[in-house]
Amino acid sequence: MSSDQPLLLAGCWQPSMDATNVFRAEDPQQGVAIGPEFPVSGQIDLEAALAAGQEAAAELSAASPAQVADFLATYADALAGDAETLSNLAHAETALPKTPRLVQVELPRTVGQLREAAQAVRACSWTHPVIDTEAGLRSHLAPLGKPVLVMGPNNFPFAFNAVAGSDFASAIAARNPVIAKGHPSHPATTRRMAELAHHALATAGLPAGTLQLLYHFDHALGQRVAADRRLGAIAFTGSRQAGLALKAAADPAGVPVFAELSSLNPVFLLPGALAERGGDIANEFASSCMLGSGQFCTNPGLVVAPRGRHGDDFVDQASQLFGQADPMVLFSRGVLDELEASVEQLRAAGASLICGGHSGTPGYRFVPTLMSVDGERFLADSEQLQAEAFGPVSLLVRVSDMEQALAIAEVLEGNLTAAIYRGGDGADDDHWKKLAARLRPRVGRLINSHMPTGVAVSAAQNHGGPYPSTTSVHHTAVGMPAAITRFAALHCYDDVADDLLPVELRDRNPGGVQRLIDGHWTTADIEPRR
Amino acid sequence: MSSDQPLLLAGCWQPSMDATNVFRAEDPQQGVAIGPEFPVSGQIDLEAALAAGQEAAAELSAASPAQVADFLATYADALAGDAETLSNLAHAETALPKTPRLVQVELPRTVGQLREAAQAVRACSWTHPVIDTEAGLRSHLAPLGKPVLVMGPNNFPFAFNAVAGSDFASAIAARNPVIAKGHPSHPATTRRMAELAHHALATAGLPAGTLQLLYHFDHALGQRVAADRRLGAIAFTGSRQAGLALKAAADPAGVPVFAELSSLNPVFLLPGALAERGGDIANEFASSCMLGSGQFCTNPGLVVAPRGRHGDDFVDQASQLFGQADPMVLFSRGVLDELEASVEQLRAAGASLICGGHSGTPGYRFVPTLMSVDGERFLADSEQLQAEAFGPVSLLVRVSDMEQALAIAEVLEGNLTAAIYRGGDGADDDHWKKLAARLRPRVGRLINSHMPTGVAVSAAQNHGGPYPSTTSVHHTAVGMPAAITRFAALHCYDDVADDLLPVELRDRNPGGVQRLIDGHWTTADIEPRR
């Protein structure tokens, strides 16, 4: 198969060596192919990427933090300066609106994230230096010494793109080269970003092999690569099925997989909150669930509301808002097919349709959909009724009392988030505490009285959660410097002379790095040893 | 099968409900069974432990850090006060010398480790609170909310015991209950320690189900339990084969396994160091390799020495020291069998015996053994020649030059440690740097000019390393507070009112916890929000 769209391999833009197929992006609004043909890579392309990634890893490990920070900052500037072209490409390939989404929200977020990564690199804030002067031991987090395979999702063409998002920024910040697999739904966007990254690498004087890009390869090849011990780690954001297949392949080889998978993001509405401002909450819920056609990992997919008047009012108002909305464009035929299957699965398990439930035309559209089920029924078939429906769909669970809400909290799988809405007069507070105690071990981020969408990039963020929402309950995928530590190894130096140590572990600390020395955080120097 | 030795299940000492067999400890010096019969547990015992562990997890998560610290400190005192009985039991079951090993080294280490865990709990130093006042996000590390299965090894009856060692102390410090599987080679020691722990739990007012103890269960049952999602994590120290089988079972269920497996701990001797003090190094090497009959995970199992006069002198002196030593007692028939098989595997791959290589009598003994192989041969069959020989055995690799030493460094698997000996005059320093660059990504602790045995319990320690030496390159198994973080989940609170937050994330900080607030480490309070 031939395609004129080059891969970025071993530092050069070059044609695929063994494309097994070609593919094109689609305009999801019309369901028609657009743009050039891109290659689907085979084993030879991947082998070349792995070999070059090994070489780049050794070079990049030895690069100075200043160079890495320069690259991240230069690349961020280049992206910010290319907003018009990037947003045109991304809009055509994803149908996400240019404004506000792509230009005012997602690109600034992406740029800001790269700048925060640069800052974390300059400050060495991700390396957590720990020094025990008496024992002669000095430890810090350090590069893996191997490339990281980053596989991007469909739903953030910029902010989670394999060549620009948080996984990319994190892996590079820890001085590991990235082998990126772009998502096939937005290849031209990805290529454009990778070109800017490639230039920025040259400007910063980093190895050109620091970033390699393949547009697509099939699942079977992905699983073979995942089991390759030349990889230091894999970062994946996408469906539970694909992510777990990748993990199953990588696990026996000891390759860590940081996968962000599915999440229902349950929202519990307490009686006081509904009595006080049920209408506002219905508005917040409808906006959150329909934002970006509901294609967010933090979409509120499950809402637990009490029976009775205030609960009924909330459901009525939410139903009106959902019922008035036009069919919404999804990213692809695949997303539409999976959404239809999920809605069918929920119906088969006993959920009833309040509104929506069908596709629309032209292109790949689905009508915003509300479903409902009784608490008893949910508890009777909680596994089937926790199917994620990726799109503008949510399941309302109507509960008879607080005991039933607590019982539901106890059967929930691991999720990224849970939210509890409570009233302002304190009457809900005891319920809040009981629910929070049940939900806390099941989620990464526990939210008070707002919807889960809108993930702030912050050092205190946790965009992560217990299995199966992610594959590591210890780590966040968003927020510097914590996200960087996923791609780092703990390195200890035992009785090593000062001039043979990494700079940040030496006695003198001219960079003012925060270090934990003999139990105290300090930026001070260490008195030279006798 | 009946046995009068009770299990510690669900807070009570009680007989096994479904023992499938019984076993007794052995005196390894004579190879004869000693002490009472202990039960081999079946599925019913394990199910009871899992169910009770779930309950204890919810209670323990809500316990105060002060109570947990009190327990750890009280238990430490109880162990220290029971040195005579404990060391008698452990000596009988392991043949490790009472002095200095058991009484002066290992018990104080165990006690000190529990006290350091208590201190980390009091200071909240393992929870790493991060607060972003503007975004309204507050995160910290928190209990898993599930029990941790801890499986102890044969080689440290106190310091890595499943009811008292670092894994135990770490899991409890993070407020997770422990389901302990003692090692079947020292059941009476384990039972005695668990009795002291059980009393200390009552004294501190913690749930009695915080510690449960089973003495033994078979591999098949272990693997079935490892796949149980009611477990928050598994800690394992032992053989590569058993550890990887456990990991393979746990991985598909998303249960994290922190396993410490095999390590060769390569030692590279640079020419200047050998010229300067080859005799001293031979002494250090022989002592390190024969300490504890060589049954340490940090035993120097591979020594890379140059050909030529200084290298020959080193080998001659080491050979004399090994050759003069008596046969050494191993822990069990199993350890002896595996050691014989490993030595045979090394011989089959081309290593030749310098001295030793056979077992001795009575009981389970093996003669300290040195083997040798040329660098060329090692590189030709590096996989077979990296077989771990657990016991007083080391393989010398004689290299022609520095290039060959570097090539060997590049084919090494992941190890806990590597050591490089260099001369004091600076002539070795360039070699040191080149070797260190190759070894660094392959090991957890890089040691300058001393042997790898003797793992200090320190906040700056890394007793960990890349796969397959352990299953997590991010974490250490020894050293507080870092070891505790293995058994913690990242919890974020989003816009949660001050009085609904965990104490250490509230505005006021009366405990003086070190917190990262808006990018700065501080023990200060936060000004209340408007």
PDB file of N, CA and C in Angstrom, chain A residues 278-322:
ATOM      1  N   GLY A 278     -33.150  22.360  42.643  1.00  0.00           N
ATOM      2  CA  GLY A 278     -33.265  21.252  41.698  1.00  0.00           C
ATOM      3  C   GLY A 278     -33.203  21.702  40.243  1.00  0.00           C
ATOM      4  N   GLY A 279     -33.797  22.858  39.962  1.00  0.00           N
ATOM      5  CA  GLY A 279     -33.795  23.359  38.584  1.00  0.00           C
ATOM      6  C   GLY A 279     -32.397  23.697  38.109  1.00  0.00           C
ATOM      7  N   ASP A 280     -31.637  24.360  38.977  1.00  0.00           N
ATOM      8  CA  ASP A 280     -30.248  24.694  38.613  1.00  0.00           C
ATOM      9  C   ASP A 280     -29.447  23.418  38.373  1.00  0.00           C
ATOM     10  N   ILE A 281     -29.669  22.439  39.234  1.00  0.00           N
ATOM     11  CA  ILE A 281     -28.900  21.200  39.106  1.00  0.00           C
ATOM     12  C   ILE A 281     -29.251  20.489  37.790  1.00  0.00           C
ATOM     13  N   ALA A 282     -30.546  20.535  37.421  1.00  0.00           N
ATOM     14  CA  ALA A 282     -30.945  19.932  36.143  1.00  0.00           C
ATOM     15  C   ALA A 282     -30.230  20.615  34.980  1.00  0.00           C
ATOM     16  N   ASN A 283     -30.118  21.935  35.061  1.00  0.00           N
ATOM     17  CA  ASN A 283     -29.376  22.681  34.023  1.00  0.00           C
ATOM     18  C   ASN A 283     -27.908  22.275  33.979  1.00  0.00           C
ATOM     19  N   GLU A 284     -27.296  22.239  35.160  1.00  0.00           N
ATOM     20  CA  GLU A 284     -25.859  21.869  35.221  1.00  0.00           C
ATOM     21  C   GLU A 284     -25.653  20.467  34.661  1.00  0.00           C
ATOM     22  N   PHE A 285     -26.567  19.579  35.030  1.00  0.00           N
ATOM     23  CA  PHE A 285     -26.455  18.189  34.581  1.00  0.00           C
ATOM     24  C   PHE A 285     -26.582  18.098  33.059  1.00  0.00           C
ATOM     25  N   ALA A 286     -27.615  18.737  32.494  1.00  0.00           N
ATOM     26  CA  ALA A 286     -27.826  18.649  31.048  1.00  0.00           C
ATOM     27  C   ALA A 286     -26.634  19.255  30.297  1.00  0.00           C
ATOM     28  N   SER A 287     -26.127  20.391  30.771  1.00  0.00           N
ATOM     29  CA  SER A 287     -24.981  21.031  30.107  1.00  0.00           C
ATOM     30  C   SER A 287     -23.769  20.104  30.162  1.00  0.00           C
ATOM     31  N   SER A 288     -23.514  19.525  31.337  1.00  0.00           N
ATOM     32  CA  SER A 288     -22.332  18.685  31.511  1.00  0.00           C
ATOM     33  C   SER A 288     -22.431  17.439  30.632  1.00  0.00           C
ATOM     34  N   CYS A 289     -23.619  16.853  30.565  1.00  0.00           N
ATOM     35  CA  CYS A 289     -23.768  15.584  29.846  1.00  0.00           C
ATOM     36  C   CYS A 289     -23.766  15.783  28.343  1.00  0.00           C
ATOM     37  N   MET A 290     -24.129  16.988  27.876  1.00  0.00           N
ATOM     38  CA  MET A 290     -24.184  17.220  26.426  1.00  0.00           C
ATOM     39  C   MET A 290     -22.937  17.939  25.896  1.00  0.00           C
ATOM     40  N   LEU A 291     -22.126  18.484  26.810  1.00  0.00           N
ATOM     41  CA  LEU A 291     -20.897  19.172  26.399  1.00  0.00           C
ATOM     42  C   LEU A 291     -20.043  18.222  25.554  1.00  0.00           C
ATOM     43  N   GLY A 292     -19.542  18.739  24.422  1.00  0.00           N
ATOM     44  CA  GLY A 292     -18.698  17.902  23.546  1.00  0.00           C
ATOM     45  C   GLY A 292     -19.412  16.633  23.117  1.00  0.00           C
ATOM     46  N   SER A 293     -20.735  16.700  22.937  1.00  0.00           N
ATOM     47  CA  SER A 293     -21.569  15.530  22.610  1.00  0.00           C
ATOM     48  C   SER A 293     -21.394  14.416  23.648  1.00  0.00           C
ATOM     49  N   GLY A 294     -21.076  14.818  24.868  1.00  0.00           N
ATOM     50  CA  GLY A 294     -20.967  13.830  25.950  1.00  0.00           C
ATOM     51  C   GLY A 294     -19.749  12.937  25.845  1.00  0.00           C
ATOM     52  N   GLN A 295     -18.827  13.297  24.952  1.00  0.00           N
ATOM     53  CA  GLN A 295     -17.685  12.409  24.717  1.00  0.00           C
ATOM     54  C   GLN A 295     -16.502  12.772  25.624  1.00  0.00           C
ATOM     55  N   PHE A 296     -16.760  12.731  26.918  1.00  0.00           N
ATOM     56  CA  PHE A 296     -15.713  12.994  27.907  1.00  0.00           C
ATOM     57  C   PHE A 296     -15.581  11.792  28.830  1.00  0.00           C
ATOM     58  N   CYS A 297     -14.365  11.539  29.316  1.00  0.00           N
ATOM     59  CA  CYS A 297     -14.203  10.464  30.297  1.00  0.00           C
ATOM     60  C   CYS A 297     -14.854  10.838  31.617  1.00  0.00           C
ATOM     61  N   THR A 298     -15.105  12.140  31.831  1.00  0.00           N
ATOM     62  CA  THR A 298     -15.758  12.546  33.079  1.00  0.00           C
ATOM     63  C   THR A 298     -17.228  12.899  32.868  1.00  0.00           C
ATOM     64  N   ASN A 299     -17.813  12.407  31.775  1.00  0.00           N
ATOM     65  CA  ASN A 299     -19.238  12.618  31.528  1.00  0.00           C
ATOM     66  C   ASN A 299     -20.082  12.029  32.677  1.00  0.00           C
ATOM     67  N   PRO A 300     -21.111  12.773  33.147  1.00  0.00           N
ATOM     68  CA  PRO A 300     -21.946  12.218  34.231  1.00  0.00           C
ATOM     69  C   PRO A 300     -22.901  11.152  33.680  1.00  0.00           C
ATOM     70  N   GLY A 301     -22.488   9.915  33.706  1.00  0.00           N
ATOM     71  CA  GLY A 301     -23.230   8.835  33.067  1.00  0.00           C
ATOM     72  C   GLY A 301     -24.236   8.150  33.969  1.00  0.00           C
ATOM     73  N   LEU A 302     -24.205   8.475  35.266  1.00  0.00           N
ATOM     74  CA  LEU A 302     -25.104   7.825  36.216  1.00  0.00           C
ATOM     75  C   LEU A 302     -25.502   8.868  37.255  1.00  0.00           C
ATOM     76  N   VAL A 303     -26.814   9.093  37.416  1.00  0.00           N
ATOM     77  CA  VAL A 303     -27.277  10.077  38.386  1.00  0.00           C
ATOM     78  C   VAL A 303     -28.255   9.386  39.333  1.00  0.00           C
ATOM     79  N   VAL A 304     -27.951   9.443  40.616  1.00  0.00           N
ATOM     80  CA  VAL A 304     -28.787   8.793  41.619  1.00  0.00           C
ATOM     81  C   VAL A 304     -29.644   9.864  42.283  1.00  0.00           C
ATOM     82  N   ALA A 305     -30.953   9.776  42.063  1.00  0.00           N
ATOM     83  CA  ALA A 305     -31.870  10.804  42.579  1.00  0.00           C
ATOM     84  C   ALA A 305     -33.009  10.130  43.341  1.00  0.00           C
ATOM     85  N   PRO A 306     -33.452  10.766  44.436  1.00  0.00           N
ATOM     86  CA  PRO A 306     -34.531  10.156  45.227  1.00  0.00           C
ATOM     87  C   PRO A 306     -35.871  10.196  44.491  1.00  0.00           C
ATOM     88  N   ARG A 307     -36.713   9.232  44.819  1.00  0.00           N
ATOM     89  CA  ARG A 307     -38.103   9.320  44.382  1.00  0.00           C
ATOM     90  C   ARG A 307     -38.773  10.466  45.111  1.00  0.00           C
ATOM     91  N   GLY A 308     -39.980  10.789  44.695  1.00  0.00           N
ATOM     92  CA  GLY A 308     -40.710  11.864  45.379  1.00  0.00           C
ATOM     93  C   GLY A 308     -40.702  13.133  44.549  1.00  0.00           C
ATOM     94  N   ARG A 309     -41.341  14.155  45.082  1.00  0.00           N
ATOM     95  CA  ARG A 309     -41.619  15.354  44.296  1.00  0.00           C
ATOM     96  C   ARG A 309     -40.357  16.046  43.777  1.00  0.00           C
ATOM     97  N   HIS A 310     -39.410  16.314  44.684  1.00  0.00           N
ATOM     98  CA  HIS A 310     -38.236  17.071  44.236  1.00  0.00           C
ATOM     99  C   HIS A 310     -37.425  16.278  43.212  1.00  0.00           C
ATOM    100  N   GLY A 311     -37.368  14.967  43.428  1.00  0.00           N
ATOM    101  CA  GLY A 311     -36.671  14.123  42.450  1.00  0.00           C
ATOM    102  C   GLY A 311     -37.411  14.126  41.118  1.00  0.00           C
ATOM    103  N   ASP A 312     -38.737  14.039  41.189  1.00  0.00           N
ATOM    104  CA  ASP A 312     -39.523  14.057  39.955  1.00  0.00           C
ATOM    105  C   ASP A 312     -39.354  15.377  39.205  1.00  0.00           C
ATOM    106  N   ASP A 313     -39.358  16.463  39.944  1.00  0.00           N
ATOM    107  CA  ASP A 313     -39.168  17.769  39.301  1.00  0.00           C
ATOM    108  C   ASP A 313     -37.826  17.837  38.586  1.00  0.00           C
ATOM    109  N   PHE A 314     -36.807  17.348  39.281  1.00  0.00           N
ATOM    110  CA  PHE A 314     -35.478  17.344  38.662  1.00  0.00           C
ATOM    111  C   PHE A 314     -35.500  16.544  37.358  1.00  0.00           C
ATOM    112  N   VAL A 315     -36.097  15.360  37.400  1.00  0.00           N
ATOM    113  CA  VAL A 315     -36.125  14.504  36.216  1.00  0.00           C
ATOM    114  C   VAL A 315     -36.925  15.169  35.100  1.00  0.00           C
ATOM    115  N   ASP A 316     -38.044  15.790  35.460  1.00  0.00           N
ATOM    116  CA  ASP A 316     -38.848  16.465  34.433  1.00  0.00           C
ATOM    117  C   ASP A 316     -38.050  17.562  33.742  1.00  0.00           C
ATOM    118  N   GLN A 317     -37.368  18.358  34.544  1.00  0.00           N
ATOM    119  CA  GLN A 317     -36.621  19.478  33.950  1.00  0.00           C
ATOM    120  C   GLN A 317     -35.454  18.988  33.111  1.00  0.00           C
ATOM    121  N   ALA A 318     -34.774  17.978  33.609  1.00  0.00           N
ATOM    122  CA  ALA A 318     -33.663  17.435  32.831  1.00  0.00           C
ATOM    123  C   ALA A 318     -34.193  16.834  31.524  1.00  0.00           C
ATOM    124  N   SER A 319     -35.338  16.143  31.610  1.00  0.00           N
ATOM    125  CA  SER A 319     -35.922  15.513  30.424  1.00  0.00           C
ATOM    126  C   SER A 319     -36.273  16.563  29.373  1.00  0.00           C
ATOM    127  N   GLN A 320     -36.817  17.682  29.835  1.00  0.00           N
ATOM    128  CA  GLN A 320     -37.127  18.762  28.887  1.00  0.00           C
ATOM    129  C   GLN A 320     -35.881  19.234  28.162  1.00  0.00           C
ATOM    130  N   LEU A 321     -34.811  19.460  28.937  1.00  0.00           N
ATOM    131  CA  LEU A 321     -33.570  19.979  28.338  1.00  0.00           C
ATOM    132  C   LEU A 321     -32.982  18.965  27.356  1.00  0.00           C
ATOM    133  N   PHE A 322     -32.983  17.710  27.727  1.00  0.00           N
ATOM    134  CA  PHE A 322     -32.472  16.678  26.816  1.00  0.00           C
ATOM    135  C   PHE A 322     -33.382  16.577  25.583  1.00  0.00           C
TER     136      PHE A 322
END
